Short mmCIF file of C-alpha atoms and ligand atoms in Angstrom, two decimals:
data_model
loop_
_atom_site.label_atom_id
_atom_site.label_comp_id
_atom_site.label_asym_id
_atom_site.label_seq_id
_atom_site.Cartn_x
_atom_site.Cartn_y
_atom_site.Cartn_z
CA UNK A 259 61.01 126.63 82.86
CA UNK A 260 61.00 123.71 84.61
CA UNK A 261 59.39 122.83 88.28
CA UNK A 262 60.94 122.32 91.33
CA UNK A 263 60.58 117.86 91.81
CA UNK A 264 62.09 116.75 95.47
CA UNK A 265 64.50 114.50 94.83
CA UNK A 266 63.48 110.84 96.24
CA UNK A 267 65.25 111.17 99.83
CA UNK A 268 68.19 108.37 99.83
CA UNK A 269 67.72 105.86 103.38
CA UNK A 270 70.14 106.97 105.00
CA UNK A 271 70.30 110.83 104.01
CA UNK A 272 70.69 113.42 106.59
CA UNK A 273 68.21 116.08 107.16
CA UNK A 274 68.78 119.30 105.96
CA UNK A 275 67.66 122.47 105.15
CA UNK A 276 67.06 124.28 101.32
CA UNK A 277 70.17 125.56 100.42
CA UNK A 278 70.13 129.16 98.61
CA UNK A 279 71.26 127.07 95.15
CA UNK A 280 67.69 125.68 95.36
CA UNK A 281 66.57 125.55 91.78
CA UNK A 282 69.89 126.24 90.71
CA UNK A 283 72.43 123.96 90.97
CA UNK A 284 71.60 120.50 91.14
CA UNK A 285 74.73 118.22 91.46
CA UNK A 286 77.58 120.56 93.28
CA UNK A 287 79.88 119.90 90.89
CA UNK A 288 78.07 122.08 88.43
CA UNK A 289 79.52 125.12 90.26
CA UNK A 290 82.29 124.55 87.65
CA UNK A 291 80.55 124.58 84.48
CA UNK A 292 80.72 128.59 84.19
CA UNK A 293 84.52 128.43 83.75
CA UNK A 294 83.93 125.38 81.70
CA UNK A 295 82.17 127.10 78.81
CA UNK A 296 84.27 130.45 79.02
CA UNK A 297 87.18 128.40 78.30
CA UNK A 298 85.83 126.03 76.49
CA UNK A 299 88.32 123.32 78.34
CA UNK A 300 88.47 119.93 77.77
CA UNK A 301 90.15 118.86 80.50
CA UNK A 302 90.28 119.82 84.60
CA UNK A 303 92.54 119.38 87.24
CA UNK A 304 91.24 119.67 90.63
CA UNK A 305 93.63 120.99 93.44
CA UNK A 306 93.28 119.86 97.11
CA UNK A 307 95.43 120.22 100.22
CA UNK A 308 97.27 117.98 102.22
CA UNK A 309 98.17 118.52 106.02
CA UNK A 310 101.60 116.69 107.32
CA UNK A 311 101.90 118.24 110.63
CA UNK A 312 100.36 115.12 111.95
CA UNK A 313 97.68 112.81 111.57
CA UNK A 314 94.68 114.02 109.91
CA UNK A 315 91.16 114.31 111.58
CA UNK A 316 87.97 113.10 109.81
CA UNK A 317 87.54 116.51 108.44
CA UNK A 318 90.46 116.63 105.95
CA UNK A 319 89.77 113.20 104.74
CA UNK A 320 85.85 114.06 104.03
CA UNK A 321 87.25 117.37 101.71
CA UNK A 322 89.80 115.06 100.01
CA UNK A 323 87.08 112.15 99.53
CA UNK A 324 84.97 115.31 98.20
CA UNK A 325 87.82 116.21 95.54
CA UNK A 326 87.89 112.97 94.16
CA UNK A 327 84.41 112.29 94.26
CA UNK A 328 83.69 115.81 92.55
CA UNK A 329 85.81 114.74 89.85
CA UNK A 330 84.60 111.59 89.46
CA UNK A 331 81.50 113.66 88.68
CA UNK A 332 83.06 115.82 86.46
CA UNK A 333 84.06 113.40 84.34
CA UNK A 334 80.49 111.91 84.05
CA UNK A 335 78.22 114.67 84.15
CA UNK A 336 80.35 117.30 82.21
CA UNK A 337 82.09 115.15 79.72
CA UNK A 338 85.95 116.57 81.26
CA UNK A 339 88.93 114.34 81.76
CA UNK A 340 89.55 114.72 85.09
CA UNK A 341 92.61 114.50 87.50
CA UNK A 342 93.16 115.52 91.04
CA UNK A 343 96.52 117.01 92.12
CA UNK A 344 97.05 117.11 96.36
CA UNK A 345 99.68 119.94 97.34
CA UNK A 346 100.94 118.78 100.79
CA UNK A 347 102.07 121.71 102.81
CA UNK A 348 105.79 120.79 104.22
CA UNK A 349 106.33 124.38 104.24
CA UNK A 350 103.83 123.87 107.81
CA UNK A 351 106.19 124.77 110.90
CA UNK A 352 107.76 121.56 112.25
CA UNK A 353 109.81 124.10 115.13
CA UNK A 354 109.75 127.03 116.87
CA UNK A 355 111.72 129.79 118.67
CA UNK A 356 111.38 132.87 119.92
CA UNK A 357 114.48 135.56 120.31
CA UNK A 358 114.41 136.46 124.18
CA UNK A 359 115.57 139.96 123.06
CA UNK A 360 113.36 140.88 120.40
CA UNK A 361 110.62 138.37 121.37
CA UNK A 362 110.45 137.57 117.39
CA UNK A 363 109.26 133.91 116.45
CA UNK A 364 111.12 132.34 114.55
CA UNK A 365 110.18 128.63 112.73
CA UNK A 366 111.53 126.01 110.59
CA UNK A 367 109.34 123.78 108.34
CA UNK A 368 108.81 120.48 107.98
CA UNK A 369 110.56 120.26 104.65
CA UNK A 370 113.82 122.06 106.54
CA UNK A 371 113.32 120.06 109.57
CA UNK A 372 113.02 116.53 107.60
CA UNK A 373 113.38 117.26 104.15
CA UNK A 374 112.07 115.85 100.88
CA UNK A 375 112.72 111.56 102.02
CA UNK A 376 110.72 111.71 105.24
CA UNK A 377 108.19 114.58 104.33
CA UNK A 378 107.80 111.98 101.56
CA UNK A 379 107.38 109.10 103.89
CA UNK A 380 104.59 111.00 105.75
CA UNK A 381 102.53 111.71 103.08
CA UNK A 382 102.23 108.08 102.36
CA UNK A 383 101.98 106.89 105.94
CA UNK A 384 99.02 109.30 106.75
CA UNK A 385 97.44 109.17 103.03
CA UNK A 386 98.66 106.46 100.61
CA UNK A 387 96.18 104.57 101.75
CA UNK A 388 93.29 106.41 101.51
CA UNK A 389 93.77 107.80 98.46
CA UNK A 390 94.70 104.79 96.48
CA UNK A 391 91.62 103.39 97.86
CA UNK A 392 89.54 106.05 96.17
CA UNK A 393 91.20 106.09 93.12
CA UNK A 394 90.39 102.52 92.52
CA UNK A 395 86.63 103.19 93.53
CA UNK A 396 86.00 106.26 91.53
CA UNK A 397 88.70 106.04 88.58
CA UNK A 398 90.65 109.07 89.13
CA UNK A 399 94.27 109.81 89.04
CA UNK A 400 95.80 111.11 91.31
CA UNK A 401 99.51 113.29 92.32
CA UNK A 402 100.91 115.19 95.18
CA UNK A 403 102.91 117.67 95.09
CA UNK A 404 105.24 119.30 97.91
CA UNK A 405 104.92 122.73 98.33
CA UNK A 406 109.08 122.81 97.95
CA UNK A 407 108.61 121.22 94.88
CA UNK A 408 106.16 123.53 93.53
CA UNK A 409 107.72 127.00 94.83
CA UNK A 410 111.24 125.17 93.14
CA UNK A 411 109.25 125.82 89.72
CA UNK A 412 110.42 128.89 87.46
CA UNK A 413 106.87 129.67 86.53
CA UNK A 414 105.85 129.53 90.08
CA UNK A 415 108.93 132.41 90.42
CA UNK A 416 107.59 134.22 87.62
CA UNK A 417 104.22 134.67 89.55
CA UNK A 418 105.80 135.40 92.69
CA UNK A 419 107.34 138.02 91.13
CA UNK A 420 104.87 139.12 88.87
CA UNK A 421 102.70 139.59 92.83
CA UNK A 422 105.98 142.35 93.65
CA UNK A 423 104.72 143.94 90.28
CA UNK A 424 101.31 144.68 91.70
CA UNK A 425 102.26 144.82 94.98
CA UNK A 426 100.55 148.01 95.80
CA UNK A 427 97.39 146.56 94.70
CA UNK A 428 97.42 143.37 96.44
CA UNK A 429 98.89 144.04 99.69
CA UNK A 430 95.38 145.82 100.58
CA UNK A 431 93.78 142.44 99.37
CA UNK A 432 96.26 139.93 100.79
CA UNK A 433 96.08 142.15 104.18
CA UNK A 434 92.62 144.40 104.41
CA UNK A 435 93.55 145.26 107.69
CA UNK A 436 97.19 146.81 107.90
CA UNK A 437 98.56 146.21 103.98
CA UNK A 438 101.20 144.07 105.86
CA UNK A 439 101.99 141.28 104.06
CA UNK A 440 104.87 139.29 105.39
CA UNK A 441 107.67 137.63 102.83
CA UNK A 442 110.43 135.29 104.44
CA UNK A 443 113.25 133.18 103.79
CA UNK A 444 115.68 130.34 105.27
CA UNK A 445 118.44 131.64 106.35
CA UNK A 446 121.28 129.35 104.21
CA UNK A 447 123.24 128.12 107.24
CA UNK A 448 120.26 126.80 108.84
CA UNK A 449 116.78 126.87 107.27
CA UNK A 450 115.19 128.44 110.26
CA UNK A 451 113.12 131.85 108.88
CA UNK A 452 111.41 134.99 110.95
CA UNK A 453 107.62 133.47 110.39
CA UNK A 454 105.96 136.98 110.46
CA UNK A 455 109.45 138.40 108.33
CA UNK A 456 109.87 141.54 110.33
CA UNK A 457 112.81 142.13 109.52
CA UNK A 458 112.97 141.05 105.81
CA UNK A 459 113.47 144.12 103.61
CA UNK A 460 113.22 144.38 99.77
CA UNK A 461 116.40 145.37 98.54
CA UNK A 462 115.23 145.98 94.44
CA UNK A 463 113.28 143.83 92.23
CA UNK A 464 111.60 143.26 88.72
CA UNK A 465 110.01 141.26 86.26
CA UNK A 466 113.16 138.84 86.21
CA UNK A 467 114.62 138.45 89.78
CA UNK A 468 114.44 140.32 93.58
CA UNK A 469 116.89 140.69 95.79
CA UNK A 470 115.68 140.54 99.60
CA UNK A 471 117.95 141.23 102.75
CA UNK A 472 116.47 138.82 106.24
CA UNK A 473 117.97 138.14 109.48
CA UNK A 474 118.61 134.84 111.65
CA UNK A 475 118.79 134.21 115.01
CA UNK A 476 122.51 133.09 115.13
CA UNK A 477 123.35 134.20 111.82
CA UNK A 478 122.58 137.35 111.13
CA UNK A 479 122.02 139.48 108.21
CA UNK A 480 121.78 137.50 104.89
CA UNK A 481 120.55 138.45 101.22
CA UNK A 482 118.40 136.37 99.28
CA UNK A 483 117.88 136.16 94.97
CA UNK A 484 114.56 134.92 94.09
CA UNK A 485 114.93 134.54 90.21
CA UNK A 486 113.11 132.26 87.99
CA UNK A 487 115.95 129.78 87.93
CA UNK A 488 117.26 130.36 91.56
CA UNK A 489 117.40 127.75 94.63
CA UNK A 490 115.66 130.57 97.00
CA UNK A 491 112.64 129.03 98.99
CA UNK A 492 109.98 131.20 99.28
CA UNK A 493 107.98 131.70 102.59
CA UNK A 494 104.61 133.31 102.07
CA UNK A 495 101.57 133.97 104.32
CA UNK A 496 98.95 131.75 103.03
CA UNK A 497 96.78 134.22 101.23
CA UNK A 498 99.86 134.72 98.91
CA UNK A 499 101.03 131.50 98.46
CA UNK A 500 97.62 130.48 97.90
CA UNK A 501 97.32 133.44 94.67
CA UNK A 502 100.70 131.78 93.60
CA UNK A 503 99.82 128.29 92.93
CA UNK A 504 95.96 129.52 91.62
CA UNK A 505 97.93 131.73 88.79
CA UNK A 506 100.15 129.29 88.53
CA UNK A 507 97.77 126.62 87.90
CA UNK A 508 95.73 129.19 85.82
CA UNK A 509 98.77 128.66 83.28
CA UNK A 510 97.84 124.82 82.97
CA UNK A 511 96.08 123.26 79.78
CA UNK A 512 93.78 121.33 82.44
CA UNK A 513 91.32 123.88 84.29
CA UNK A 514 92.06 124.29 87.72
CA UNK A 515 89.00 123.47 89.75
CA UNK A 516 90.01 124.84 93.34
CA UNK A 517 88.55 122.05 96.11
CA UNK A 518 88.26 123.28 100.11
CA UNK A 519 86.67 123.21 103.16
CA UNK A 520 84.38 125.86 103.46
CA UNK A 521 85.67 127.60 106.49
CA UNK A 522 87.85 128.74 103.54
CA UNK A 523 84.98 131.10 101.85
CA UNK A 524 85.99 134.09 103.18
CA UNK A 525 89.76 133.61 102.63
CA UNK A 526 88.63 133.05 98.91
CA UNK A 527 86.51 136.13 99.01
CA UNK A 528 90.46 138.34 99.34
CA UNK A 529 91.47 135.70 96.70
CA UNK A 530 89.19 136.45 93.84
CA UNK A 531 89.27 140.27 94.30
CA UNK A 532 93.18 139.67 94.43
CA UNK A 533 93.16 138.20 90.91
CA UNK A 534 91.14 140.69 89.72
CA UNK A 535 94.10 142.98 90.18
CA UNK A 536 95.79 141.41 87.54
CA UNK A 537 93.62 142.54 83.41
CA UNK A 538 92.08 139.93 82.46
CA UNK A 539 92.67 137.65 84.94
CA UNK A 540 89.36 135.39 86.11
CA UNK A 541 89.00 133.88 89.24
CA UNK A 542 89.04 130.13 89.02
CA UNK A 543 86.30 127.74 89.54
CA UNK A 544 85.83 126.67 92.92
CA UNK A 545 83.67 124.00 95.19
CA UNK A 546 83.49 124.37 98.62
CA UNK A 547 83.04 120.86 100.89
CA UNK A 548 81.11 120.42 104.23
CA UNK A 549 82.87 121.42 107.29
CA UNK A 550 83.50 118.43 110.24
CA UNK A 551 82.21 120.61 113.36
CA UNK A 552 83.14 120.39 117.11
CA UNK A 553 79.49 120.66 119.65
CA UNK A 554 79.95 124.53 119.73
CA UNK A 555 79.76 124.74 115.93
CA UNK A 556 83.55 125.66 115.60
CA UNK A 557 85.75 123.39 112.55
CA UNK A 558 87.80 121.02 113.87
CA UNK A 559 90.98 121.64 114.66
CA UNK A 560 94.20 120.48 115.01
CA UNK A 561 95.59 123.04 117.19
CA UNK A 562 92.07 123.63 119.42
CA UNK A 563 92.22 119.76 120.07
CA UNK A 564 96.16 119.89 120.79
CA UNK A 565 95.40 122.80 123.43
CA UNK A 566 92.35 120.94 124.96
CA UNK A 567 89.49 123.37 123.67
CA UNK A 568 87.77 121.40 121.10
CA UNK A 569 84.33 121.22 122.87
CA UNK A 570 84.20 117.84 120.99
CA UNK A 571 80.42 116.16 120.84
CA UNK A 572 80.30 113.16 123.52
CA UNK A 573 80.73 109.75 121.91
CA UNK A 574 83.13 111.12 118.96
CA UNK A 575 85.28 108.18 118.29
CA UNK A 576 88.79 108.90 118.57
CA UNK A 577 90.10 107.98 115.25
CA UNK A 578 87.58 111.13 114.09
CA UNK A 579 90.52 113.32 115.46
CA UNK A 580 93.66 110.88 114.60
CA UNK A 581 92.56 109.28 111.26
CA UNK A 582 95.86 106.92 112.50
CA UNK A 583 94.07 105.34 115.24
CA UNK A 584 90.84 103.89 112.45
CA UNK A 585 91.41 99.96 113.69
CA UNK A 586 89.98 98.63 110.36
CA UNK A 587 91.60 98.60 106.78
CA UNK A 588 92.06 101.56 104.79
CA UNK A 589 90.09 100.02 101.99
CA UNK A 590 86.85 99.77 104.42
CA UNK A 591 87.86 103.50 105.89
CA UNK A 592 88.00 104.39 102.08
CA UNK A 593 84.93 102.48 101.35
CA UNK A 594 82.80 103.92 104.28
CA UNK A 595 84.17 107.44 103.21
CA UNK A 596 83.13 107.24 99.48
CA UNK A 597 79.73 106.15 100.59
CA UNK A 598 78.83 109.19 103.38
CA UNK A 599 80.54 111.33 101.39
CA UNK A 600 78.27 110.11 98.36
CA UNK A 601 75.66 110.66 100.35
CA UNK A 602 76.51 114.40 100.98
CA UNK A 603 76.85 114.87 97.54
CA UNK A 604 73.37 113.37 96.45
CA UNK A 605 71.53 116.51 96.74
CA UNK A 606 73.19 120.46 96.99
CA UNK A 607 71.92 121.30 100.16
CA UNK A 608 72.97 117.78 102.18
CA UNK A 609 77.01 119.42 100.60
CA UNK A 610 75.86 123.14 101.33
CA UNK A 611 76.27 122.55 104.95
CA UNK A 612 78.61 121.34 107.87
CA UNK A 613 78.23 118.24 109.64
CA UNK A 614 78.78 117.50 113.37
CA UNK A 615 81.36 114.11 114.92
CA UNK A 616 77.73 113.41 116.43
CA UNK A 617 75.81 113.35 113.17
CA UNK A 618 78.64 111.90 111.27
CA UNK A 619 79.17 109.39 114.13
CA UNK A 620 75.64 108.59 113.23
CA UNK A 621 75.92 108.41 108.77
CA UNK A 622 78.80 106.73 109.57
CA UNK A 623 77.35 103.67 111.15
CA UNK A 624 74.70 103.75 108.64
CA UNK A 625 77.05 103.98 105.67
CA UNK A 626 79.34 101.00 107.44
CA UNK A 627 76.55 98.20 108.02
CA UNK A 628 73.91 100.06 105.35
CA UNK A 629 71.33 100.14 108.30
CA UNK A 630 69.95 103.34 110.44
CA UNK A 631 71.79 103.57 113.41
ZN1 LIG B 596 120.85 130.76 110.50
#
């Protein structure tokens, strides 16, 4: 037994309130050690998202600086190499169109729209900067990853089809509500795909290929092999594609520590009772990092802010919601960033919690000139 000691409060450290961990976790990064000791790994890889469908808002960029800094930590306070690994999502939809007879949506992603050069060129134009930054403050490698690269793997097939297996199962988990859950490819001729795959049809399939039928707008009926060593891209609702790469990374040497926003909790919830369909399967280790919040307590968002209804707090500085618009260097964004974020991650319940543009407006200033605001 030991007694609960307050931590001395850092300066500038936000107020908040005792987190339900209270006693129980003290550095958030110890949320992985359970894995750590069942597998007895030596090594962890920590796997974070990256948005190209435009510039990113303050938000993304406080859960990436969270990945790295968590790793950072993992390295120190659990003895683990550590490495991060960014999966940037050109599978996001870069068009869309809608059949005026059918009224089906149709899209076609940024990788189809731009492919691999440009999608390339955007990851370094809206994060190069950033995350080189951190890497030379905390010490941590870092990759990223396409999605198209990653669904172009054979094991990444394998547990794509090894989903169809147990498909029974874990529609009802991917989908609680209707047991839909929606599968889609490019059509060949032009890369656009039905987005909600109503008319995509499994034709047969097993442990070592599928064969699905799909439609296209000005094509027509085509038929699709997914086989470990095939060139079919594979469109998947995000629940799915998110069980995907966590098995898949589940088959690394280096323990996958899953890093995301926590708006994602409940998505995570369908996740881990989704693996447990599969014996012997374990969920993997996962953080959660503070939310960026709008005045009405909703997450920022891209789309909300695009269609005008962000209910931002007055006074948030504009390069909050277009990281592209910061007027100073990326190295003092990056510095600035490590510090608040540092600062979040000083005590559990200051990272068990979301943070307003206001009050981050506000550690911001503090973290930039080291003075209250
Ligand atoms: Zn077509």
């Amino acid at each position: 037994m030991t007694s609960s000691v307050s931590p001395v409060p850092e300066p500038n450290a936000p107020v908040s309130p005792v987190s339900v961990t209270v006693d129980a976790v003290e550095h958030s990064v110890d949320f992985v050690r359970p894995r750590l000791r069942a597998r007895a790994a030596r090594r962890v890889a920590l796997y974070a998202g990256v948005q190209i469908n435009g510039a990113p808002h303050v938000g993304t960029n406080v859960m990436q600086t969270a990945a790295f800094l968590l790793a950072a930590a993992a390295r120190d306070r659990l003895g683990v190499a550590a490495e991060l690994r960014f999966g940037a999502l050109d599978n996001a939809p870069h068009d869309t169109r809608v059949c005026p007879r059918t009224g089906t949506r149709y899209t076609r992603s940024y990788h189809h729209a731009l492919g691999p050069a440009r999608t390339e060129e955007l990851v370094k134009r809206f994060y190069g900067g950033l995350f080189d930054a951190l890497t030379a403050l905390t010490g941590v490698p870092y990759t990223v990853e396409t999605y198209t690269r990653q669904q172009h793997s054979p094991a990444f097939r394998e547990e794509f089809l090894a989903s169809l297996g147990r498909w029974e199962e874990l529609r009802w988990t991917l989908a609680p509500s209707s047991g839909h859950v929606p599968i889609s490819f490019p059509c060949p001729q032009c890369g656009w795909l039905q987005k909600a795959g109503e008319h995509t049809e499994l034709l047969e399939a097993g442990e070592r290929g599928a064969r699905f039928a799909a439609v296209c707008l000005d094509h027509g009926r085509y038929e699709t092999d997914v086989r470990p060593d095939g060139e079919a891209w594979l469109g998947l609702t995000t629940l799915h594609r998110n069980l995907v790469k966590e098995r898949l990374a589940d088959r690394d040497e280096a323990m996958p520590v899953i890093v995301k926003g926590a708006d994602w909790a409940p998505g995570c919830r369908l996740l881990d009772e989704a693996f447990l369909c599969f014996p012997g399967a374990h969920p993997p280790a996962r953080v959660f990092t503070p939310v960026v919040l709008s005045a009405s307590g909703a997450k920022l968002s891209k789309s909300l802010m695009r269609e005008g209804r962000a209910e931002l707090s007055p006074g948030t500085p504009p390069w909050m919601l277009y990281a592209t618009r910061w007027e100073g260097t990326a190295q003092r964004y990056a510095v600035t960033l490590h510090r608040l974020v540092s600062l979040m991650l000083s005590d559990p319940r200051h990272f068990e919690r979301g943070y307003t543009t206001s009050e981050l407006a506000r550690m911001w200033t503090e973290s930039e000139t080291g003075r209250p605001a």
